[in-house]
Short mmCIF file of C-alpha atoms in Angstrom, two decimals:
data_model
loop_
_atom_site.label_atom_id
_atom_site.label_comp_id
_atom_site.label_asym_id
_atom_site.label_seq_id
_atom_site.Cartn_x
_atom_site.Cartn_y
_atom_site.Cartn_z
CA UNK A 19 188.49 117.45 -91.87
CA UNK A 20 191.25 119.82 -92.41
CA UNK A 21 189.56 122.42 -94.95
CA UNK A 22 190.96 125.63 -94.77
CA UNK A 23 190.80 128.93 -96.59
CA UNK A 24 192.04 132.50 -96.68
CA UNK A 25 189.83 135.16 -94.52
CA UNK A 26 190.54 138.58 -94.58
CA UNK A 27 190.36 140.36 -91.25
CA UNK A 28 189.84 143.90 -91.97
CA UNK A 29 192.62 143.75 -94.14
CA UNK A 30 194.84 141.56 -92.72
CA UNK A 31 194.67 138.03 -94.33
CA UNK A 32 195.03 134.83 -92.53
CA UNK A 33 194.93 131.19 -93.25
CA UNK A 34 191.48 129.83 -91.40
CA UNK A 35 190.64 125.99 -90.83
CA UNK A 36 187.29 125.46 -91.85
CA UNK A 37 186.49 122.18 -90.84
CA UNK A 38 183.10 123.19 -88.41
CA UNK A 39 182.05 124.89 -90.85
CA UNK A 40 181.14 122.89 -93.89
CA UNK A 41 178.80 124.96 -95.48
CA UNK A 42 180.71 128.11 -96.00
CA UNK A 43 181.82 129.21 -99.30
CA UNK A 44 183.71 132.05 -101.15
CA UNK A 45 182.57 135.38 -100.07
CA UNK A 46 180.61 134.73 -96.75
CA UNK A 47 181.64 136.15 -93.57
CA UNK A 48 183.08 133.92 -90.92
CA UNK A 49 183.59 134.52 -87.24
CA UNK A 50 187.32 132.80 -86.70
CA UNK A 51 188.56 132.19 -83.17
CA UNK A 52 191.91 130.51 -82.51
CA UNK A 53 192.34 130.09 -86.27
CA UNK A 54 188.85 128.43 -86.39
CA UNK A 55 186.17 129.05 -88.04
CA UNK A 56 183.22 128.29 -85.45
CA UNK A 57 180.00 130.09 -87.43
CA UNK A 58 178.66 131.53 -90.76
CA UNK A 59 177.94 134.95 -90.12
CA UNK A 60 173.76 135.16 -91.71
CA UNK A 61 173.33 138.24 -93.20
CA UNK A 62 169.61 137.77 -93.19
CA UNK A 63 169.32 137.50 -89.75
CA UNK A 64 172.16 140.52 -89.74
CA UNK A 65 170.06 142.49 -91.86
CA UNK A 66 166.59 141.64 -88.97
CA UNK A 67 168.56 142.75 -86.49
CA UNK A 68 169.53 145.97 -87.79
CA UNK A 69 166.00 146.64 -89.53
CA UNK A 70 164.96 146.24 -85.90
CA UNK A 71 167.12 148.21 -84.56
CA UNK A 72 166.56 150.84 -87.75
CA UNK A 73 162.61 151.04 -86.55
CA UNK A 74 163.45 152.15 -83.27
CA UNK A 75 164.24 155.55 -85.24
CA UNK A 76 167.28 157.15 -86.81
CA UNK A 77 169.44 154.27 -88.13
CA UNK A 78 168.15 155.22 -92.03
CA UNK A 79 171.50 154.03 -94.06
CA UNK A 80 171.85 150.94 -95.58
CA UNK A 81 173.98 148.17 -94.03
CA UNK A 82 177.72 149.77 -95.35
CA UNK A 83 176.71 153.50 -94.32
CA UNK A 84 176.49 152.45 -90.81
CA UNK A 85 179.40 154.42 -88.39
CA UNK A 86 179.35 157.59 -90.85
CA UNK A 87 176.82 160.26 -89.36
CA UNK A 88 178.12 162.08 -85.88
CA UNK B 3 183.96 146.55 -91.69
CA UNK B 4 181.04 145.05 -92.73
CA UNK B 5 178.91 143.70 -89.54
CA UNK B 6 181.04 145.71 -87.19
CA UNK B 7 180.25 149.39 -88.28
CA UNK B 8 177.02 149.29 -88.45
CA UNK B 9 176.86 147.35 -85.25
CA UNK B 10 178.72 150.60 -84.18
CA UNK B 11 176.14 153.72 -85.26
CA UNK B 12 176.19 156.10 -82.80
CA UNK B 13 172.71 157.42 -84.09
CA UNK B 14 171.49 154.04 -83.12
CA UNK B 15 172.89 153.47 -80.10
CA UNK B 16 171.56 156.66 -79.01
CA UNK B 17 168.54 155.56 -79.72
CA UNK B 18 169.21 152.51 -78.03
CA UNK B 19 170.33 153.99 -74.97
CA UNK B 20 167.17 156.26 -74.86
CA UNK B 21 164.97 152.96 -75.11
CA UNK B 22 166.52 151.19 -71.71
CA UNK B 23 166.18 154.86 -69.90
CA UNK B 24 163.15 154.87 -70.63
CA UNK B 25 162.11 151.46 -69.90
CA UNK B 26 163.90 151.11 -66.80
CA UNK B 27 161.75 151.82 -63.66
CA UNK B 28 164.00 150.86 -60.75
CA UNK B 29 167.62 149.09 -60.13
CA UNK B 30 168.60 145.81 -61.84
CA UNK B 31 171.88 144.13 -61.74
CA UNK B 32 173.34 142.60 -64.99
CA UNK B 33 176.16 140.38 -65.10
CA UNK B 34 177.92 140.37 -68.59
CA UNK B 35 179.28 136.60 -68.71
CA UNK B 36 182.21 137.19 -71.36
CA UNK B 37 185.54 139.51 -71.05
CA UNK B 38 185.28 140.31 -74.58
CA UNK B 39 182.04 141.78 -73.48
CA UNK B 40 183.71 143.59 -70.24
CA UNK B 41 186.51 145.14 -72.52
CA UNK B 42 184.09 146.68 -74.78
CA UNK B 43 181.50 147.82 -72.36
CA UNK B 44 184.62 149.55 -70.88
CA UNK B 45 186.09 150.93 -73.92
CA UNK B 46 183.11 152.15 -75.51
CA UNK B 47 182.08 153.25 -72.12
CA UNK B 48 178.25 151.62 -72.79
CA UNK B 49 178.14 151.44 -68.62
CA UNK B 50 178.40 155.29 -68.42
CA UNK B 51 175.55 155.48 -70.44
CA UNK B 52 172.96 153.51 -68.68
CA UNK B 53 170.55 154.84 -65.97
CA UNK B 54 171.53 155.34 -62.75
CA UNK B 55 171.20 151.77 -60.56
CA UNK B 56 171.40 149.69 -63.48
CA UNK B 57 174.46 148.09 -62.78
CA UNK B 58 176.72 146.01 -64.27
CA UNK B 59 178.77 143.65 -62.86
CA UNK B 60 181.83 141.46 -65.04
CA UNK B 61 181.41 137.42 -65.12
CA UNK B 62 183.86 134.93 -65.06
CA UNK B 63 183.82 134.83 -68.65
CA UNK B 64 187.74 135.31 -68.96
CA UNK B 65 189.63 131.83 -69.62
CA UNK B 66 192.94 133.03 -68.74
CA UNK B 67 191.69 134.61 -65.66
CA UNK B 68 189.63 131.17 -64.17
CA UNK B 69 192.49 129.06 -64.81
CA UNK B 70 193.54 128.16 -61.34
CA UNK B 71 196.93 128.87 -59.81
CA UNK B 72 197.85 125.15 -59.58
CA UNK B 73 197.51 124.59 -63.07
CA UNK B 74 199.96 127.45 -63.89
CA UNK B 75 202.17 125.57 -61.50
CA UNK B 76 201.97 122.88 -63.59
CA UNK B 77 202.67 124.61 -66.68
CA UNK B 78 205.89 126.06 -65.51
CA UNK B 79 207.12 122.71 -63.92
CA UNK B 80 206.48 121.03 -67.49
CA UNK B 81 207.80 123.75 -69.08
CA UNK B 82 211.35 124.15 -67.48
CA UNK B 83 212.10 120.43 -67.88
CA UNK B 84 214.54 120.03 -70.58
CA UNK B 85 213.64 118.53 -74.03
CA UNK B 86 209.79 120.46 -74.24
CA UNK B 87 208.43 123.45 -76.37
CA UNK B 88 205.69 124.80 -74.35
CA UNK B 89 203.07 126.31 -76.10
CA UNK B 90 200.61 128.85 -74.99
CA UNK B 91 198.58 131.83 -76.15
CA UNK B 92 200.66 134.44 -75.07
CA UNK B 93 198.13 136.14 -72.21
CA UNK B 94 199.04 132.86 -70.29
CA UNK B 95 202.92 133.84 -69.68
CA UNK B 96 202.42 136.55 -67.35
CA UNK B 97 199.80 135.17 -64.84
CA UNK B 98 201.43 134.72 -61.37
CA UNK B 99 201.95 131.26 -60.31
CA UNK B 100 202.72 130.34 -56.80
CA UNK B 101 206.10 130.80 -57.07
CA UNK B 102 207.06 132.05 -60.83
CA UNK B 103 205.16 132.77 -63.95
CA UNK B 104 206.21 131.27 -67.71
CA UNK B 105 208.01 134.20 -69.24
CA UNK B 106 210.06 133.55 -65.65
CA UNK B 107 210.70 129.94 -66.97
CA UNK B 108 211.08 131.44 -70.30
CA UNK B 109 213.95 133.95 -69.03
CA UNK B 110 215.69 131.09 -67.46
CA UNK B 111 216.25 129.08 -70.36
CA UNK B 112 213.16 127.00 -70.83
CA UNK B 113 211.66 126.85 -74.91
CA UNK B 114 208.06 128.76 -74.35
CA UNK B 115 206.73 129.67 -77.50
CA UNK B 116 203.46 132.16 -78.19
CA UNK B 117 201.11 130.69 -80.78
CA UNK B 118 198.14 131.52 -82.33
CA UNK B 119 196.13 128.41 -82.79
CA UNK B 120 196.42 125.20 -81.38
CA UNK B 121 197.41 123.65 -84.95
CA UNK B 122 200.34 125.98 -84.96
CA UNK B 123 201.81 124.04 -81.77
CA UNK B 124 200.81 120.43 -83.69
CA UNK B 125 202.73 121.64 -86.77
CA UNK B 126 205.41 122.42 -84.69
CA UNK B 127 205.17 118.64 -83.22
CA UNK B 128 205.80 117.56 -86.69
CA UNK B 129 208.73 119.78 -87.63
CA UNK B 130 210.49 118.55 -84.33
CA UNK B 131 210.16 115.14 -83.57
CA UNK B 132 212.91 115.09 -81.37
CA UNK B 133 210.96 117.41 -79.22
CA UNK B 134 207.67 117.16 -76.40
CA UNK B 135 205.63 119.93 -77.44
CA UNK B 136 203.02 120.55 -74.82
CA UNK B 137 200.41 122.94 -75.74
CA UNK B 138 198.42 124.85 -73.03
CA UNK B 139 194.82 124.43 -74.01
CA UNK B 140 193.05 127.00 -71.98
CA UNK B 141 189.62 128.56 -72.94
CA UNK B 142 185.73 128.02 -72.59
CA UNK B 143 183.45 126.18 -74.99
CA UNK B 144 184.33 128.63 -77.63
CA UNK B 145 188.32 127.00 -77.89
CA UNK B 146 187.24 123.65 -77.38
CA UNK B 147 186.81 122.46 -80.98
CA UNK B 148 190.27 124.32 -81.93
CA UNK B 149 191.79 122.05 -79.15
CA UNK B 150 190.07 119.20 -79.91
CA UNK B 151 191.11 119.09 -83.61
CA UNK B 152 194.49 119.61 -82.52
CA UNK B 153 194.31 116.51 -80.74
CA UNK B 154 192.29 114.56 -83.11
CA UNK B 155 194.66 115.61 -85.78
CA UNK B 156 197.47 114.72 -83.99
CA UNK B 157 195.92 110.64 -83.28
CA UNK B 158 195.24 110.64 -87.12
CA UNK B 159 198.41 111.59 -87.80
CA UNK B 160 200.50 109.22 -85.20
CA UNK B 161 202.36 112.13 -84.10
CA UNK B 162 203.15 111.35 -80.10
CA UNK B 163 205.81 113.98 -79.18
CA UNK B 164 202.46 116.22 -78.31
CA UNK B 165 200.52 116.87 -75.53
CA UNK B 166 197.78 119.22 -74.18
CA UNK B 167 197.57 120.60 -70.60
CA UNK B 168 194.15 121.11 -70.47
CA UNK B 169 192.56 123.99 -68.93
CA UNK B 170 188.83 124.05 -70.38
CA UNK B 171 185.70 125.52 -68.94
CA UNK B 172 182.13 125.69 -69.55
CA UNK B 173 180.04 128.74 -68.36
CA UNK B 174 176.52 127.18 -67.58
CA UNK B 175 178.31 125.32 -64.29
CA UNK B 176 179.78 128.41 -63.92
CA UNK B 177 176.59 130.79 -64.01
CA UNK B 178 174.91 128.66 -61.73
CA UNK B 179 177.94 128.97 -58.97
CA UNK B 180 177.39 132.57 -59.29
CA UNK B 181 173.68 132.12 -58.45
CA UNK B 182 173.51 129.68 -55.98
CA UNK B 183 176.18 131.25 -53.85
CA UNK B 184 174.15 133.91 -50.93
CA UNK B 185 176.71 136.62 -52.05
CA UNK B 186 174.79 136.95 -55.58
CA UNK B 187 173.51 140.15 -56.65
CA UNK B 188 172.82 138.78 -60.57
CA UNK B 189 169.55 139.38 -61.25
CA UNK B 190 169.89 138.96 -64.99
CA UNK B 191 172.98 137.86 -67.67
CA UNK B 192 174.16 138.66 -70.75
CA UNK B 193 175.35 135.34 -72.06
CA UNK B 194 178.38 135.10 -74.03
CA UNK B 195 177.66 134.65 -77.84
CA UNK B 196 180.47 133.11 -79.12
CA UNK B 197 180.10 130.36 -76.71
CA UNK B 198 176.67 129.83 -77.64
CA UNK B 199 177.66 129.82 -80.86
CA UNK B 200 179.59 126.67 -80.17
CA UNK B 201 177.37 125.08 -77.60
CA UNK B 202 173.87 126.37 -78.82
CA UNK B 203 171.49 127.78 -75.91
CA UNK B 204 169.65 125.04 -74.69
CA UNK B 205 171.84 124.86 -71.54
CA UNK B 206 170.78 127.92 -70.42
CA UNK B 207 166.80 127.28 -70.13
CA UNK B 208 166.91 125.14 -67.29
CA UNK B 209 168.98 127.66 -65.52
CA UNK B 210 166.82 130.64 -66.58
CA UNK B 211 163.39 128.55 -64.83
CA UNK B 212 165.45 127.37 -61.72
CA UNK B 213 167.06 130.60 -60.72
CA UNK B 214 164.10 132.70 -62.45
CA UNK B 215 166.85 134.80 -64.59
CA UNK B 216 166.72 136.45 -67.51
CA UNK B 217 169.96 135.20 -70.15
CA UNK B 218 170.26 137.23 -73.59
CA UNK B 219 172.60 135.79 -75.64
CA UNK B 220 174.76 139.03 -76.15
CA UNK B 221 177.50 139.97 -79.54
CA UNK B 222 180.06 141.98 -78.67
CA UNK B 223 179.65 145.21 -80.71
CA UNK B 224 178.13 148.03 -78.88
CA UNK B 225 174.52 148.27 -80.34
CA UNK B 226 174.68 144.07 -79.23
CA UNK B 227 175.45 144.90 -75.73
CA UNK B 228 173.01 147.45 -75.66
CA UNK B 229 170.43 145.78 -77.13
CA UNK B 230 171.52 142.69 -75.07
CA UNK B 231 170.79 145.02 -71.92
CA UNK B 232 167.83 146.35 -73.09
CA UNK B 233 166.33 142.81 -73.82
CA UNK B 234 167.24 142.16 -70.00
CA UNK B 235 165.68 144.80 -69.00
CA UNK B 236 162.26 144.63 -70.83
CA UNK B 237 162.31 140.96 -69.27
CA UNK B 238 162.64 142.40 -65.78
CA UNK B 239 160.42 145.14 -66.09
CA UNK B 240 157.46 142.74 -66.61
CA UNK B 241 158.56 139.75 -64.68
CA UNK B 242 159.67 137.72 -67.41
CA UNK B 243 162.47 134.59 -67.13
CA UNK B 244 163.41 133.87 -70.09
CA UNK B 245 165.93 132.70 -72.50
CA UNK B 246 166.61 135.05 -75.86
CA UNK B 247 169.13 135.57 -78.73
CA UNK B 248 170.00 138.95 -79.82
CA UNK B 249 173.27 137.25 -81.47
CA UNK B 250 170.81 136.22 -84.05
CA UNK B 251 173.42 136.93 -87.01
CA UNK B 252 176.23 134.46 -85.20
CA UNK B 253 174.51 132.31 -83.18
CA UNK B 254 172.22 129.46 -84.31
CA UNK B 255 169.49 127.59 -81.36
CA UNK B 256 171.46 124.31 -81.56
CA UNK B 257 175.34 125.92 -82.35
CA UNK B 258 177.82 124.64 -83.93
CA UNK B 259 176.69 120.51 -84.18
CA UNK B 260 179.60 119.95 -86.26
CA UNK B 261 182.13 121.23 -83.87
CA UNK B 262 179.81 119.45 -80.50
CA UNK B 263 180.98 116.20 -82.49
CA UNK B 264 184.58 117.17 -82.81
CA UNK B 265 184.57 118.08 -79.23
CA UNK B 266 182.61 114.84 -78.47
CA UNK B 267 185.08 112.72 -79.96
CA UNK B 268 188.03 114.32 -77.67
CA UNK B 269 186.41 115.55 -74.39
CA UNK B 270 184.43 114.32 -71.70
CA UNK B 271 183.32 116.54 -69.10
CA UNK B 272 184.63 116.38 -65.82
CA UNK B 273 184.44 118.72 -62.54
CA UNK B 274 187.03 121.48 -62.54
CA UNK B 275 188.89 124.34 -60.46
CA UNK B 276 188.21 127.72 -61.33
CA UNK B 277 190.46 130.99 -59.60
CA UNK B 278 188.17 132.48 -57.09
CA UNK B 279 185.30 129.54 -57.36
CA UNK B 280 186.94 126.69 -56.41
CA UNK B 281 185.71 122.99 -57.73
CA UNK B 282 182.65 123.66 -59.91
CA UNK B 283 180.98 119.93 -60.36
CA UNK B 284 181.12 118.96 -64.15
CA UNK B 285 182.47 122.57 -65.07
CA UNK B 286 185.28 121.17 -67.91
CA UNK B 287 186.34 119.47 -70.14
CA UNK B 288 189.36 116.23 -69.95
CA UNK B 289 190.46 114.11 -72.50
CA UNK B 290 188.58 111.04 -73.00
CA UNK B 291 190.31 107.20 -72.55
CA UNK B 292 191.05 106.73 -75.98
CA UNK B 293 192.98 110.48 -76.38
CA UNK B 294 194.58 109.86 -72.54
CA UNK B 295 198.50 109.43 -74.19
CA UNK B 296 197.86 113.11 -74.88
CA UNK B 297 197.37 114.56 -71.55
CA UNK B 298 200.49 116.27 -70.49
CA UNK B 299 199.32 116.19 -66.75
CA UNK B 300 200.18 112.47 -66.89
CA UNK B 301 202.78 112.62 -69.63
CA UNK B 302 204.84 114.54 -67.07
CA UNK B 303 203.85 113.25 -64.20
CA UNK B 304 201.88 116.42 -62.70
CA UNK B 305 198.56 115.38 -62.24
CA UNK B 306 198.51 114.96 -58.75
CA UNK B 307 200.71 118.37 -57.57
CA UNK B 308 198.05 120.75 -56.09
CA UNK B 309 197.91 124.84 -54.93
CA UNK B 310 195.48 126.88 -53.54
CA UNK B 311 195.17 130.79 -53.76
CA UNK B 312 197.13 132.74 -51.80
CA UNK B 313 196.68 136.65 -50.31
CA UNK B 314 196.43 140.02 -51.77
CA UNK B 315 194.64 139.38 -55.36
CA UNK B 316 190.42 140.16 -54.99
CA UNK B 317 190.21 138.47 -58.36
CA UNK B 318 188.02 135.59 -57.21
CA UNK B 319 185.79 138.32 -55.77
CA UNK B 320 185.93 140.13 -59.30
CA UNK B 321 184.78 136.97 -60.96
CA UNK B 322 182.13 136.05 -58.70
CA UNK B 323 180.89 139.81 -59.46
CA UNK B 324 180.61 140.42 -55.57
CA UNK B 325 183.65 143.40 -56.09
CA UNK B 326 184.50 145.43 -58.99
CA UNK B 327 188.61 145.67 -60.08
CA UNK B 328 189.01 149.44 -58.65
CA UNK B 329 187.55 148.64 -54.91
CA UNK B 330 190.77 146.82 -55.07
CA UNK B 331 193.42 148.70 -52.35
CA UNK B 332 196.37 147.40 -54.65
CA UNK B 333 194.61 147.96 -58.10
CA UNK B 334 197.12 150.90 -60.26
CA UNK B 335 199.53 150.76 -57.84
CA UNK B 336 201.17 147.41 -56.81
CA UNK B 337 198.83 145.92 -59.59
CA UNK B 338 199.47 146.62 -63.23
CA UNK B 339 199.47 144.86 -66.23
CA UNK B 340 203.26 144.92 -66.15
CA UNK B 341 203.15 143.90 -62.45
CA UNK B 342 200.19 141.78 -62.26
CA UNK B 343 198.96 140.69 -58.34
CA UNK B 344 196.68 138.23 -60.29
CA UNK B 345 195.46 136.98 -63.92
CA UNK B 346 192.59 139.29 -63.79
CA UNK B 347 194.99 142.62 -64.24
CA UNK B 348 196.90 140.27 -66.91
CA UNK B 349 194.32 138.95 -69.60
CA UNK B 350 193.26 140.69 -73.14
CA UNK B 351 189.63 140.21 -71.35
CA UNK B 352 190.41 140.51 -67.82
CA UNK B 353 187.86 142.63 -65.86
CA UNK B 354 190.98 144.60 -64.17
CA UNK B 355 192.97 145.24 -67.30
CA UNK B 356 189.99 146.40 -68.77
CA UNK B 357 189.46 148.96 -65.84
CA UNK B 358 193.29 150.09 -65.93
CA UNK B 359 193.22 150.48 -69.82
CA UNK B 360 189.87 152.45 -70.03
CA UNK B 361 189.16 153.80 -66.54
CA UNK B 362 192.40 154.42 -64.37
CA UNK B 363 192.69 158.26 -65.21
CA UNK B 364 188.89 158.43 -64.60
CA UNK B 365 189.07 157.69 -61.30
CA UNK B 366 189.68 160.09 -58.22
#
């Protein structure tokens, strides 16, 4: 129950309990709160949303290019 | 970052924003449940962006904030006594009790420490077992399985000298105060997506049919709240009720089942006070029977002690949604985050702090 690993937050890395989380592993993306882990970010369904939001028009760069027009 | 820039794209939320103009065809009211969500509508000013008469009003969606004034109270009373290490987060030490706040306790000699996680309080239960530690375990579902483990962990582990004061919320009670009450102007809500994340969104049907509301499930990044609002809005526009997740990349349709079994285990739910709503039938969480020796409200004899709200603060109004924090006379002036009136001006996500660190120079 007490799982834990290291997450880094922008930079900054902290110690994160993973116990509701049993199915992450090294590399995925975690949303911590508290010094929980509460959810696997999906990058599917990350990738859906912005391929939505890419139809509606000018959002053309790939998932890391995001924030570097204007 | 990776899933926040992008989530940021200015080309896209320009887009975005060009969608809801044009979709919108006459005023709607939005209530944005979560203060994470009020701080970033504010500081990425997303509200100045939106047509005119669609409006958005802040939710009681800030734990700090809700947490009555008698449980403060009770916080400082267990906190003075001699022999305890309160723990809270540290938004919690400047909220205005009815006669002192913590870092007052704190000044006068009492051991308040500022954690991080609820483990860091039970760790510090096990370094000093000479010691009460109390931890003050405030927050909506999206705390509760932190808490809980703390707890659990703490049962497993025979440690004793800890104890939670226990200040947990749930928003669906909540959501339907604000709609019942004949003061509501909601017409639609941006749920809060890390709660759902915990909790799932299959509370939130029942409410969407009864009250005939719209609730999007809502991130936190810009294009999220945007695209939360535009979802809203598309449901309005053509009559629709209906319950949707544009949190798709967080939040799963049944949450977190892992943690609901943690909290399970811990909590039972039980009617609660909340600043500015009063008792909210089955709004909270207490400890169960079995995890009883670790409520501090009995530990330290507090339970029954209780205190209502008292004068100047509007911040029940600003949680209802019925006032916004600048239509406040005191708000800037005898109200600052240094000087808080109430826990609204004080919180991380407060709806005032949010207004006084984005807005105040805005404003004529």
């Amino acid at each position: 129950m007490l799982r834990t690993g290291r997450v880094s937050f922008g930079g900054i890395v902290k110690e994160a309990n993973l116990s509701c989380v049993p199915e992450a592993k090294v590399g995925d993306y975690v949303l911590v709160h508290v010094g929980f882990a509460i959810s696997v970010v999906d990058e599917a369904e990350a990738e859906q949303t912005l391929g939505y939001l890419r139809q509606m028009g000018q959002l053309t760069d790939g998932p890391e290019g995001g924030g570097e027009r204007e | 970052m990776k899933f926040v820039d992008e989530f940021r794209d200015a080309a896209a939320v320009k887009e975005m924003v060009a969608a809801i103009h044009a979709a919108v065809t006459r005023p709607w009211t939005i209530m944005e449940v979560c203060g994470g969500q009020t701080h970033a509508i504010m500081k990425f000013g997303i509200d100045e962006l939106l047509p005119p008469g669609l409006n958005l009003l802040h939710g009681p969606g800030c734990p700090v904030c809700v947490t009555p004034v008698e449980l403060i109270d009770k916080a400082t009373q267990i906190a003075a006594r001699p022999g305890v290490i309160f723990c809270s987060f540290g938004d919690m030490l400047r909220v205005p009790g009815t006669g002192q706040d913590l870092f007052h306790v704190k000044a006068n000699g009492g051991d308040i420490r500022i954690v991080y996680s609820p483990m860091d309080a039970l760790k510090m239960a096990r370094e000093n077992p000479a010691r009460e530690i109390v931890f003050f375990a405030v927050g909506f579902e999206t705390t509760a399985p932190a808490n809980a483990m703390a707890v659990y962990q703490a049962k497993q582990s025979g440690i004793m000298n800890f104890s939670v004061l226990v200040a947990q919320v749930l928003v669906p009670p909540a959501l339907e105060a604000v709609l019942s009450s004949p003061e509501n102007q909601v017409q639609a809500f941006l749920a809060a997506g890390h709660v759902c994340t915990v909790m799932g969104v299959e509370a939130y049907r029942p409410i969407a049919d009864k009250y005939r509301v719209p609730i999007v499930v809502t991130g936190f990044e810009p294009l999220d709240i945007l695209q939360g609002i535009s979802m809203c809005v598309q449901q309005l526009e053509t009559g629709r009720a209906e319950v949707e997740n544009q949190y798709r990349r967080v939040v799963r349709p049944r949450g977190n089942t892992v943690a609901q079994a943690l909290i399970g285990k811990v909590f039972r739910v039980i009617p609660r006070k909340w600043r500015g709503f009063g008792e909210i039938p089955q709004s909270g969480f207490g400890l169960t029977a079995e995890y009883a020796p670790y409520d501090a409200e009995s530990k330290f004899g507090v339970a029954a002690y209780s205190a209502g709200e008292d004068g100047e603060c509007i911040s029940g109004q600003v949680l209802r949604g019925v006032r916004k924090p600048h239509e406040c006379p005191a708000f800037g002036a005898r109200c600052t985050p240094e000087h808080p009136l109430g826990a609204t001006m004080v919180s991380s996500e407060g709806a005032c702090a949010a207004y006084y660190r984005y807005r105040r120079h805005a404003r004529g």
